[in-house]
Amino acid sequence: MRMRAKLGYVAAGATVVVALLTPFLLMGMFSKGVAALGLHVDEIYSGGPKVRTIQMSGYSIDVHRAVMPHMLQRETAFVQMDWRPATALPAHVSDLVDVDGDGKPDVRVSFDVPKDPKAALRVDVEALSPRYEAMRDVGRERYSRLIVRVDDAVLVRVPVVGR
Amino acid sequence: MATEARGLRLGSAVRRGVGRSVLLTLPMVVWALLMFFHPGTATDRQSLIAAGATAAFMVALFFLMMRTGKTYRWRRVFFVALGLLFPVGFIYQVMHLRGTMGIPMEEMIAGRTPFCFMPIPMLILPAAVTRTVVFPGSILGAGGMSGAGIAAMVGMWLALTLVLGRGWCSYACFFGGIEEGMAAAPKKATIRKIDPRWRLMPWAVLLAMVLLSLALFEPAYCEWLCPFKAVSEYLAARNTLGLFQNALFVLLFAGLVVVLPLLTKKRTQCSCFCPFGAFQSIFNKTSVFDVKIDKERCKPCVLCQTACPTMSLSKESIERGETLLSCTKCGACVDACPRGAVNWHVKGTEAAANPERARLLFLYAAWAMAVMFGGSVIAQGIRTILHFVL
């Protein structure tokens, strides 16, 4: 048998071994390898990393780092704020939020919190700083301007102007 | 004369006795038991019946492959079952958890969109350039429908691709079976001539989707063109654009997966549209198994070309003694050849060197993968049906 043919059969045998090892070893190894690449889900979806937490009475506001769109991405820049726990929120929220941490409030965010967790939410945002865009009666229009309830938090995304 | 006689013998496929077929099937029995009844599997009545039925189904098909020497006929039974039962199990799960097939924005933000293998080629460039995965799922899974997460799905795809190459499209894809079933339904094709240039279409779609996904930073194929959104899940329409997107999914599904396969007896979506299929074709170069045509035995009757469901044979490729890059190793051409000229082949060996050995090596690897991956999908579908019946 020629060397090439021998190598071919060795490779074919190895393929069968790979198939048998896949559920017990290889799939896990490959998955860990992919996880170790340091990849992250696009911040347009995840909202970006949390940078600060503002304590309120009975609940807190997590402020995320501003998310910038890539290349021709159809969204505008935005900043996400999470009110949590949603169960501890009053029936109506109207909070001044210092988004950039300079000690001055940047936006006033107002929304009603219905008792039904599946009920649609609407938000008004008054811009106190020119860096943020005001929003009026916004629901879930785009990833960059929305209010949604995710698990036990109410997420508000406010567009950042001129970024 | 001797070659002629040998060809005819191989042409009628290697039929085995029951005892020898049982012996060859025994490893698959052990494998199926390991896959469906290992510690940690659900032990409720419906799950046990579903696991038992699936294990028996997969083992029986493998036995028939060994007994009859035919591959395509039995593989197709598995593949159609996979294609039909995947939506049953998946849609039930989606409806149970969310109450709708539309993915709400909240689920995407929470990273709970289940990841399927289709967007993998579209994710590579954005991930290479910015380490960003442009898919609203989670890398390690975030509960709900997200399953084990993107890393686990990509890991599974890597392992299966290493073994199968583009054989993925005949032994692992949980969508292709629907159109394979449709293509098998009519006795004769109504449309017999398909311009061979359509074979280039999946590459064009792949290139366009990869570049668009990089430019727009979104899984463009999932958002605009995937016909299988119609039988899995789709973006919850929030506006007219969303309605248009969903209408496009339904139209593409009806046209490419139902109507055209019925008219052409070909897997039209796989061979003329699917960018993931084109991407998988590249891995046929790294796979050690392929299909070869023994030019000495071949009297170009083109029965193999007619039988090929993915248009992976042309007159030129038959003259060269090989399939095209898009071959899914389904075995239709091998089964169709009356002279035994088309055979399974291990790269590096002669075209006619012990084809049954090559077939067995490939089938053990491919069927092991099919039992593990497709089998679990079939079991889930059967379990869902049992849930409603029992």
Coordinates of C-alpha atoms in Angstrom, one line a residue:
Chain A
M1 CA 0.0 0.0 0.0
R2 CA 1.3 3.4 -0.9
M3 CA 2.3 5.9 1.8
R4 CA -0.5 8.3 0.7
A5 CA -3.1 5.6 1.0
K6 CA -1.8 4.6 4.4
L7 CA -2.0 8.2 5.6
G8 CA -5.5 8.4 4.2
Y9 CA -6.7 5.4 6.2
V10 CA -5.0 6.7 9.3
A11 CA -6.8 10.0 8.8
A12 CA -10.1 8.2 8.2
G13 CA -9.6 6.2 11.4
A14 CA -8.8 9.4 13.3
T15 CA -12.1 10.9 12.0
V16 CA -14.0 8.0 13.5
V17 CA -12.1 8.5 16.8
V18 CA -12.9 12.3 16.7
A19 CA -16.6 11.4 16.1
L20 CA -16.6 9.1 19.2
L21 CA -14.8 11.6 21.4
T22 CA -17.0 14.5 20.4
P23 CA -19.7 14.2 23.0
F24 CA -17.4 13.3 25.8
L25 CA -14.4 15.5 25.2
L26 CA -14.0 17.5 22.0
M27 CA -17.3 19.4 22.0
G28 CA -16.4 20.7 25.5
M29 CA -12.8 21.5 24.6
F30 CA -13.9 23.4 21.5
S31 CA -16.6 25.3 23.4
K32 CA -14.1 26.3 26.1
G33 CA -11.7 27.3 23.3
V34 CA -14.3 29.5 21.8
A35 CA -15.2 31.0 25.2
A36 CA -11.6 31.7 25.9
L37 CA -11.2 33.9 22.8
G38 CA -12.5 36.8 24.9
L39 CA -15.4 37.5 22.6
H40 CA -18.4 39.5 23.7
V41 CA -21.9 40.0 22.4
D42 CA -22.4 43.3 20.6
E43 CA -23.2 46.1 23.1
I44 CA -26.1 47.2 20.9
Y45 CA -27.8 44.1 22.4
S46 CA -26.1 43.8 25.8
G47 CA -26.1 47.5 26.6
G48 CA -22.4 47.6 27.5
P49 CA -20.7 47.2 30.8
K50 CA -22.0 48.8 34.0
V51 CA -19.9 51.7 35.2
R52 CA -21.7 53.1 38.3
T53 CA -24.6 52.3 40.6
I54 CA -26.7 55.1 42.0
Q55 CA -28.5 54.2 45.2
M56 CA -32.1 55.4 45.6
S57 CA -34.5 54.8 48.3
G58 CA -35.4 51.1 48.1
Y59 CA -33.9 50.6 44.6
S60 CA -30.8 51.4 42.6
I61 CA -30.0 52.7 39.1
D62 CA -27.1 51.0 37.2
V63 CA -25.5 53.3 34.7
H64 CA -23.8 51.6 31.7
R65 CA -20.9 52.9 29.6
A66 CA -22.1 54.7 26.5
V67 CA -22.5 52.4 23.5
M68 CA -21.1 53.5 20.1
P69 CA -22.3 52.0 16.9
H70 CA -19.9 50.3 14.6
M71 CA -19.3 51.3 11.0
L72 CA -22.7 51.4 9.2
Q73 CA -24.7 50.0 12.1
R74 CA -28.3 51.3 11.9
E75 CA -28.5 52.4 15.6
T76 CA -27.3 55.7 17.2
A77 CA -25.1 55.9 20.2
F78 CA -26.9 55.4 23.5
V79 CA -26.5 55.0 27.2
Q80 CA -28.4 52.4 29.2
M81 CA -29.7 52.7 32.7
D82 CA -31.3 49.8 34.7
W83 CA -33.7 50.4 37.5
R84 CA -33.7 47.4 39.8
P85 CA -35.3 45.6 41.5
A86 CA -38.4 46.3 39.4
T87 CA -40.6 44.9 42.2
A88 CA -39.3 47.6 44.6
L89 CA -40.1 50.5 42.2
P90 CA -42.9 52.9 43.1
A91 CA -46.0 53.1 40.8
H92 CA -44.5 56.2 39.1
V93 CA -40.7 56.8 38.8
S94 CA -39.3 60.2 38.0
D95 CA -35.6 60.3 38.8
L96 CA -32.8 62.8 38.0
V97 CA -29.8 60.8 36.9
D98 CA -26.2 61.9 36.7
V99 CA -25.2 59.8 33.8
D100 CA -21.5 60.9 33.4
G101 CA -20.7 61.1 37.1
D102 CA -19.8 64.8 37.1
G103 CA -22.1 65.5 40.1
K104 CA -24.7 67.2 38.0
P105 CA -27.9 65.6 36.8
D106 CA -28.0 65.0 33.0
V107 CA -31.5 63.6 32.4
R108 CA -34.8 63.3 34.2
V109 CA -36.3 59.9 33.4
S110 CA -40.0 59.3 34.1
F111 CA -42.1 56.2 33.6
D112 CA -45.0 54.3 35.2
V113 CA -44.5 50.9 36.6
P114 CA -47.6 48.7 36.0
K115 CA -48.2 45.9 38.4
D116 CA -48.4 43.4 35.5
P117 CA -44.8 42.6 34.5
K118 CA -45.9 41.9 31.0
A119 CA -47.6 45.3 30.4
A120 CA -46.0 47.6 27.9
L121 CA -43.9 50.4 29.3
R122 CA -43.5 54.0 28.1
V123 CA -40.9 56.5 29.1
D124 CA -40.3 60.3 29.0
V125 CA -36.8 61.6 29.1
E126 CA -36.1 65.3 29.7
A127 CA -32.5 66.2 28.7
L128 CA -30.8 68.5 31.2
S129 CA -27.5 68.2 29.4
P130 CA -27.0 68.8 25.6
R131 CA -25.2 65.5 25.4
Y132 CA -28.5 63.5 25.7
E133 CA -31.5 63.4 23.5
A134 CA -35.0 64.0 25.0
M135 CA -37.6 61.3 24.4
R136 CA -41.4 61.6 24.7
D137 CA -43.7 58.6 25.2
V138 CA -41.2 56.1 23.9
G139 CA -41.7 52.3 24.1
R140 CA -39.6 49.8 22.2
E141 CA -38.8 51.7 19.0
R142 CA -35.1 50.9 18.5
Y143 CA -32.2 49.4 20.4
S144 CA -30.9 52.9 21.0
R145 CA -34.2 54.4 22.4
L146 CA -36.4 52.2 24.4
I147 CA -37.8 51.1 27.8
V148 CA -38.2 47.4 28.4
R149 CA -38.5 45.1 31.4
V150 CA -35.9 42.4 31.5
D151 CA -36.3 40.0 34.4
D152 CA -36.3 42.1 37.5
A153 CA -35.0 45.3 36.0
V154 CA -36.5 48.2 33.9
L155 CA -34.0 49.2 31.2
V156 CA -34.0 52.6 29.7
R157 CA -31.8 53.6 26.7
V158 CA -31.3 57.2 26.0
P159 CA -29.6 58.4 22.7
V160 CA -26.4 60.3 23.1
V161 CA -26.2 63.4 20.9
G162 CA -23.3 64.1 18.5
R163 CA -21.4 60.7 19.0
Chain B
M1 CA -14.6 -8.7 -18.7
A2 CA -13.4 -9.2 -15.2
T3 CA -13.7 -5.4 -14.5
E4 CA -17.2 -5.5 -16.0
A5 CA -18.2 -8.4 -13.7
R6 CA -16.8 -6.7 -10.6
G7 CA -18.5 -3.5 -11.5
L8 CA -21.9 -5.1 -11.8
R9 CA -21.4 -6.8 -8.4
L10 CA -20.5 -3.5 -6.8
G11 CA -23.3 -1.8 -8.8
S12 CA -25.9 -3.8 -7.1
A13 CA -24.3 -2.8 -3.7
V14 CA -22.8 -5.0 -1.1
R15 CA -25.7 -6.9 0.3
R16 CA -24.9 -8.7 3.6
G17 CA -26.4 -11.5 5.5
V18 CA -28.5 -10.7 8.6
G19 CA -25.8 -12.0 11.0
R20 CA -23.0 -10.0 9.5
S21 CA -25.2 -6.9 9.4
V22 CA -26.1 -7.3 13.0
L23 CA -22.5 -7.6 13.9
L24 CA -21.6 -4.4 12.0
T25 CA -24.6 -2.7 13.7
L26 CA -23.6 -3.7 17.3
P27 CA -21.2 -0.7 17.8
M28 CA -24.1 1.6 16.8
V29 CA -26.4 0.0 19.3
V30 CA -23.9 0.6 22.1
W31 CA -23.4 4.2 20.9
A32 CA -27.2 4.9 20.7
L33 CA -27.6 3.5 24.2
L34 CA -24.8 5.7 25.5
M35 CA -26.3 8.8 23.8
F36 CA -29.9 8.3 24.8
F37 CA -29.6 6.6 28.2
H38 CA -26.5 8.1 29.9
P39 CA -26.8 9.3 33.5
G40 CA -28.4 12.7 33.7
T41 CA -31.0 12.1 30.9
A42 CA -34.6 12.8 31.8
T43 CA -36.4 9.8 33.3
D44 CA -40.0 10.7 32.9
R45 CA -42.2 8.4 30.9
Q46 CA -42.4 10.5 27.8
S47 CA -38.7 11.2 27.6
L48 CA -37.9 7.5 28.0
I49 CA -40.3 6.4 25.3
A50 CA -39.0 9.2 23.0
A51 CA -35.3 8.2 23.7
G52 CA -36.1 4.5 23.2
A53 CA -38.0 5.1 19.9
T54 CA -35.3 7.4 18.6
A55 CA -32.5 4.9 19.5
A56 CA -34.4 2.1 17.8
F57 CA -35.1 4.2 14.8
M58 CA -31.4 5.2 14.3
V59 CA -30.1 1.7 14.9
A60 CA -32.7 0.2 12.5
L61 CA -31.7 2.6 9.7
F62 CA -28.0 1.8 10.3
F63 CA -28.8 -1.9 10.1
L64 CA -30.6 -1.5 6.8
M65 CA -27.6 0.5 5.4
M66 CA -25.4 -2.5 6.4
R67 CA -27.8 -5.1 5.1
T68 CA -28.8 -3.5 1.8
G69 CA -25.5 -1.7 1.0
K70 CA -27.6 1.3 0.1
T71 CA -27.0 4.6 1.9
Y72 CA -29.1 7.4 0.5
R73 CA -32.5 5.7 0.9
W74 CA -32.1 5.1 4.7
R75 CA -30.2 8.3 5.4
R76 CA -33.1 10.2 3.8
V77 CA -35.6 8.6 6.1
F78 CA -33.6 10.0 9.1
F79 CA -33.0 13.3 7.5
V80 CA -36.7 13.9 6.6
A81 CA -37.7 12.9 10.2
L82 CA -35.1 15.3 11.5
G83 CA -36.4 18.1 9.3
L84 CA -40.0 17.5 10.2
L85 CA -39.5 16.9 14.0
F86 CA -37.2 19.8 14.6
P87 CA -39.9 22.5 14.2
V88 CA -42.3 20.4 16.3
G89 CA -40.0 20.3 19.3
F90 CA -38.6 23.8 18.8
I91 CA -41.9 25.6 18.2
Y92 CA -43.4 23.9 21.2
Q93 CA -40.5 25.0 23.4
V94 CA -40.7 28.6 22.1
M95 CA -44.5 28.8 22.6
H96 CA -44.2 27.2 26.1
L97 CA -41.5 29.7 27.2
R98 CA -42.6 32.9 25.4
G99 CA -46.1 32.3 24.1
T100 CA -45.0 33.4 20.6
M101 CA -42.6 32.5 17.8
G102 CA -41.6 36.1 17.5
I103 CA -38.4 36.9 19.5
P104 CA -39.3 39.9 21.7
M105 CA -36.7 42.7 22.1
E106 CA -36.4 41.9 25.9
E107 CA -35.2 38.3 25.1
M108 CA -32.6 39.7 22.6
I109 CA -31.3 42.2 25.2
A110 CA -31.2 39.5 27.9
G111 CA -29.1 37.4 25.5
R112 CA -31.6 34.6 25.4
T113 CA -32.0 34.2 21.6
P114 CA -31.2 30.6 20.8
F115 CA -28.2 30.4 18.5
C116 CA -28.4 28.2 15.4
F117 CA -25.4 27.4 13.2
M118 CA -26.6 29.4 10.2
P119 CA -25.0 32.8 11.1
I120 CA -21.6 31.3 11.9
P121 CA -19.9 32.5 8.7
M122 CA -21.4 36.0 9.1
L123 CA -20.0 36.3 12.6
I124 CA -16.3 35.5 11.8
L125 CA -15.2 38.9 10.3
P126 CA -16.8 41.1 13.0
A127 CA -15.4 38.8 15.7
A128 CA -12.0 38.9 14.0
V129 CA -12.0 42.7 13.7
T130 CA -13.5 43.8 17.0
R131 CA -14.0 40.6 19.1
T132 CA -17.7 41.3 18.9
V133 CA -20.3 38.7 18.3
V134 CA -23.1 40.3 16.3
F135 CA -25.8 38.1 17.6
P136 CA -28.3 38.8 20.4
G137 CA -27.4 35.6 22.3
S138 CA -24.9 35.0 25.0
I139 CA -21.5 33.4 24.8
L140 CA -22.0 31.0 27.7
G141 CA -25.8 30.7 27.8
A142 CA -28.2 32.9 29.7
G143 CA -31.0 30.5 30.5
G144 CA -34.4 30.3 28.8
M145 CA -34.1 29.5 25.1
S146 CA -30.4 30.4 24.9
G147 CA -29.4 26.8 25.6
A148 CA -25.8 26.2 26.3
G149 CA -24.8 29.5 24.5
I150 CA -22.9 30.5 21.4
A151 CA -19.6 29.0 22.4
A152 CA -21.1 25.5 22.9
M153 CA -22.9 25.7 19.6
V154 CA -19.8 26.8 17.7
G155 CA -17.8 24.1 19.5
M156 CA -20.3 21.5 18.4
W157 CA -20.3 22.8 14.9
L158 CA -16.4 22.7 14.8
A159 CA -16.4 19.0 15.9
L160 CA -19.1 18.0 13.5
T161 CA -17.5 19.9 10.6
L162 CA -14.2 18.2 11.3
V163 CA -15.9 14.8 10.9
L164 CA -18.4 15.5 8.1
G165 CA -17.1 18.5 6.0
R166 CA -20.1 19.4 3.9
G167 CA -21.6 16.1 5.0
W168 CA -23.1 18.4 7.7
C169 CA -25.8 19.3 5.1
S170 CA -26.9 15.6 4.9
Y171 CA -26.3 14.3 8.4
A172 CA -26.6 17.2 10.8
C173 CA -28.6 20.1 9.4
F174 CA -32.0 20.2 11.1
F175 CA -33.6 22.2 8.2
G176 CA -32.5 20.4 5.0
G177 CA -34.8 17.5 5.7
I178 CA -37.9 19.5 5.0
E179 CA -36.9 20.2 1.4
E180 CA -35.4 16.7 0.9
G181 CA -38.8 15.3 1.8
M182 CA -40.4 17.7 -0.6
A183 CA -38.0 16.8 -3.3
A184 CA -38.7 13.1 -2.8
A185 CA -42.5 13.5 -3.0
P186 CA -43.0 13.7 -6.8
K187 CA -42.2 10.7 -9.1
K188 CA -40.8 12.9 -11.8
A189 CA -39.4 16.4 -11.9
T190 CA -41.5 19.0 -13.7
I191 CA -38.6 21.3 -14.2
R192 CA -35.7 19.1 -15.5
K193 CA -33.2 21.7 -16.7
I194 CA -31.7 24.0 -14.2
D195 CA -29.0 26.5 -15.4
P196 CA -25.7 25.3 -13.8
R197 CA -24.9 28.9 -13.0
W198 CA -27.4 28.7 -10.1
R199 CA -24.8 26.7 -8.3
L200 CA -22.8 30.0 -7.9
M201 CA -25.7 31.7 -6.2
P202 CA -25.0 30.4 -2.6
W203 CA -21.4 31.8 -2.9
A204 CA -22.9 35.2 -4.0
V205 CA -25.3 35.1 -1.0
L206 CA -22.5 34.1 1.3
L207 CA -20.2 36.9 0.1
A208 CA -23.0 39.5 0.3
M209 CA -24.1 38.4 3.7
V210 CA -20.6 38.3 5.2
L211 CA -19.8 41.8 3.9
L212 CA -23.2 43.1 4.9
S213 CA -22.9 41.6 8.4
L214 CA -19.5 43.3 8.8
A215 CA -20.7 46.6 7.6
L216 CA -24.0 46.7 9.5
F217 CA -22.8 44.7 12.5
E218 CA -25.9 42.5 12.5
P219 CA -26.6 38.9 11.4
A220 CA -27.9 40.1 8.1
Y221 CA -29.0 36.6 6.9
C222 CA -31.0 36.0 10.0
E223 CA -32.6 39.4 9.7
W224 CA -33.5 39.3 6.0
L225 CA -33.2 36.0 4.2
C226 CA -33.4 32.9 6.3
P227 CA -36.3 30.8 4.9
F228 CA -36.4 28.7 8.0
K229 CA -37.5 31.5 10.2
A230 CA -40.9 30.5 9.0
V231 CA -40.7 27.2 10.9
S232 CA -38.6 28.3 13.9
E233 CA -38.7 31.8 15.2
Y234 CA -38.5 35.3 13.7
L235 CA -38.0 38.9 14.8
A236 CA -41.2 40.1 16.5
A237 CA -42.5 42.6 14.0
R238 CA -42.6 46.1 15.6
N239 CA -43.3 48.1 12.4
T240 CA -44.0 47.8 8.7
L241 CA -40.3 46.9 8.0
G242 CA -40.6 44.0 10.5
L243 CA -43.8 42.8 8.7
F244 CA -42.0 42.9 5.4
Q245 CA -39.0 40.9 6.8
N246 CA -41.4 38.2 8.1
A247 CA -43.3 38.1 4.8
L248 CA -39.9 37.6 3.1
F249 CA -39.1 34.6 5.3
V250 CA -42.5 33.0 4.5
L251 CA -42.1 33.6 0.7
L252 CA -38.5 32.3 0.6
F253 CA -39.6 29.2 2.6
A254 CA -42.6 28.6 0.3
G255 CA -40.6 29.1 -2.8
L256 CA -37.2 27.5 -2.0
V257 CA -38.2 24.8 0.4
V258 CA -41.6 23.7 -0.8
V259 CA -42.5 24.7 -4.3
L260 CA -39.2 24.4 -6.2
P261 CA -38.1 21.1 -4.6
L262 CA -41.5 19.7 -5.6
L263 CA -41.0 20.9 -9.2
T264 CA -37.3 20.0 -9.6
K265 CA -36.8 17.1 -7.2
K266 CA -33.7 19.0 -6.0
R267 CA -32.8 20.5 -2.7
T268 CA -33.1 24.0 -4.3
Q269 CA -32.5 26.0 -1.1
C270 CA -29.4 24.0 -0.2
S271 CA -27.9 24.1 -3.7
C272 CA -29.0 27.5 -5.0
F273 CA -29.3 29.7 -2.0
C274 CA -27.9 28.6 1.4
P275 CA -24.8 30.6 2.3
F276 CA -24.0 28.2 5.2
G277 CA -24.0 25.3 2.7
A278 CA -21.5 27.2 0.5
F279 CA -19.4 27.9 3.6
Q280 CA -19.5 24.2 4.6
S281 CA -18.3 23.3 1.1
I282 CA -14.9 24.7 2.0
F283 CA -14.5 22.0 4.6
N284 CA -14.9 19.3 2.0
K285 CA -11.3 20.2 1.2
T286 CA -10.3 19.3 4.8
S287 CA -12.5 16.2 5.1
V288 CA -10.8 12.9 4.4
F289 CA -13.9 11.4 2.8
D290 CA -15.2 12.1 -0.6
V291 CA -17.0 10.4 -3.5
K292 CA -15.0 9.4 -6.6
I293 CA -16.0 8.1 -10.0
D294 CA -14.0 5.2 -11.4
K295 CA -13.5 6.5 -15.0
E296 CA -12.8 2.9 -16.3
R297 CA -16.2 1.6 -15.2
C298 CA -18.2 4.7 -15.9
K299 CA -20.3 4.7 -19.1
P300 CA -21.5 8.3 -18.8
C301 CA -25.2 7.6 -18.4
V302 CA -25.5 10.6 -16.0
L303 CA -27.9 8.7 -13.7
C304 CA -25.7 9.9 -10.9
Q305 CA -26.1 13.5 -12.0
T306 CA -29.8 13.1 -12.3
A307 CA -30.0 11.5 -8.8
C308 CA -27.9 14.1 -7.1
P309 CA -30.2 16.3 -5.0
T310 CA -27.8 19.2 -4.7
M311 CA -26.6 19.4 -8.3
S312 CA -23.0 18.5 -7.2
L313 CA -22.2 16.6 -10.3
S314 CA -21.7 17.9 -13.8
K315 CA -20.6 16.3 -17.1
E316 CA -17.2 17.8 -16.6
S317 CA -16.8 16.7 -13.0
I318 CA -17.9 13.1 -14.0
E319 CA -15.2 13.2 -16.7
R320 CA -12.7 14.2 -14.1
G321 CA -13.9 11.4 -11.9
E322 CA -15.0 13.5 -8.9
T323 CA -18.0 15.4 -7.5
L324 CA -18.1 19.2 -7.2
L325 CA -17.1 21.0 -4.0
S326 CA -20.7 21.2 -2.9
C327 CA -21.1 17.4 -2.5
T328 CA -23.0 16.7 0.7
K329 CA -22.0 13.0 0.8
C330 CA -25.6 12.0 0.9
G331 CA -24.9 8.8 -1.2
A332 CA -27.6 9.4 -3.8
C333 CA -25.1 9.1 -6.7
V334 CA -23.5 6.0 -5.2
D335 CA -26.8 4.2 -4.9
A336 CA -28.0 5.3 -8.3
C337 CA -25.0 4.0 -10.3
P338 CA -25.9 0.7 -11.9
R339 CA -22.2 -0.1 -12.6
G340 CA -20.7 0.6 -9.3
A341 CA -18.5 3.3 -10.7
V342 CA -19.5 5.9 -8.1
N343 CA -18.0 5.1 -4.7
W344 CA -17.2 6.3 -1.3
H345 CA -13.5 7.1 -1.2
V346 CA -10.8 7.9 1.3
K347 CA -8.4 10.6 0.1
G348 CA -5.0 9.4 -0.8
T349 CA -6.2 5.9 -1.9
E350 CA -7.0 4.8 -5.5
A351 CA -10.4 5.7 -6.8
A352 CA -11.6 2.1 -6.8
A353 CA -9.7 1.0 -3.7
N354 CA -12.0 -1.0 -1.4
P355 CA -15.0 1.4 -1.6
E356 CA -17.0 -0.6 1.0
R357 CA -14.2 0.0 3.5
A358 CA -14.3 3.7 2.8
R359 CA -18.1 3.7 3.1
L360 CA -18.0 1.9 6.4
L361 CA -15.4 4.3 7.9
F362 CA -17.5 7.3 6.7
L363 CA -20.8 5.9 7.9
Y364 CA -19.5 5.0 11.4
A365 CA -18.2 8.5 11.8
A366 CA -21.2 10.3 10.2
W367 CA -23.9 8.1 11.8
A368 CA -22.3 8.5 15.2
M369 CA -22.7 12.3 14.8
A370 CA -26.2 11.9 13.4
V371 CA -27.3 9.8 16.4
M372 CA -25.7 12.3 18.8
F373 CA -26.9 15.6 17.3
G374 CA -29.9 14.8 15.0
G375 CA -31.0 12.0 17.3
S376 CA -31.4 14.4 20.2
V377 CA -33.5 16.7 18.0
I378 CA -35.7 13.8 16.8
A379 CA -36.2 12.6 20.4
Q380 CA -37.3 16.1 21.4
G381 CA -39.8 16.2 18.6
I382 CA -41.2 12.8 19.6
R383 CA -41.4 13.8 23.2
T384 CA -43.4 16.9 22.2
I385 CA -45.9 14.7 20.3
L386 CA -46.1 12.3 23.2
H387 CA -46.8 15.2 25.5
F388 CA -50.0 16.0 23.5
V389 CA -51.0 12.3 22.9
L390 CA -50.4 10.7 26.3

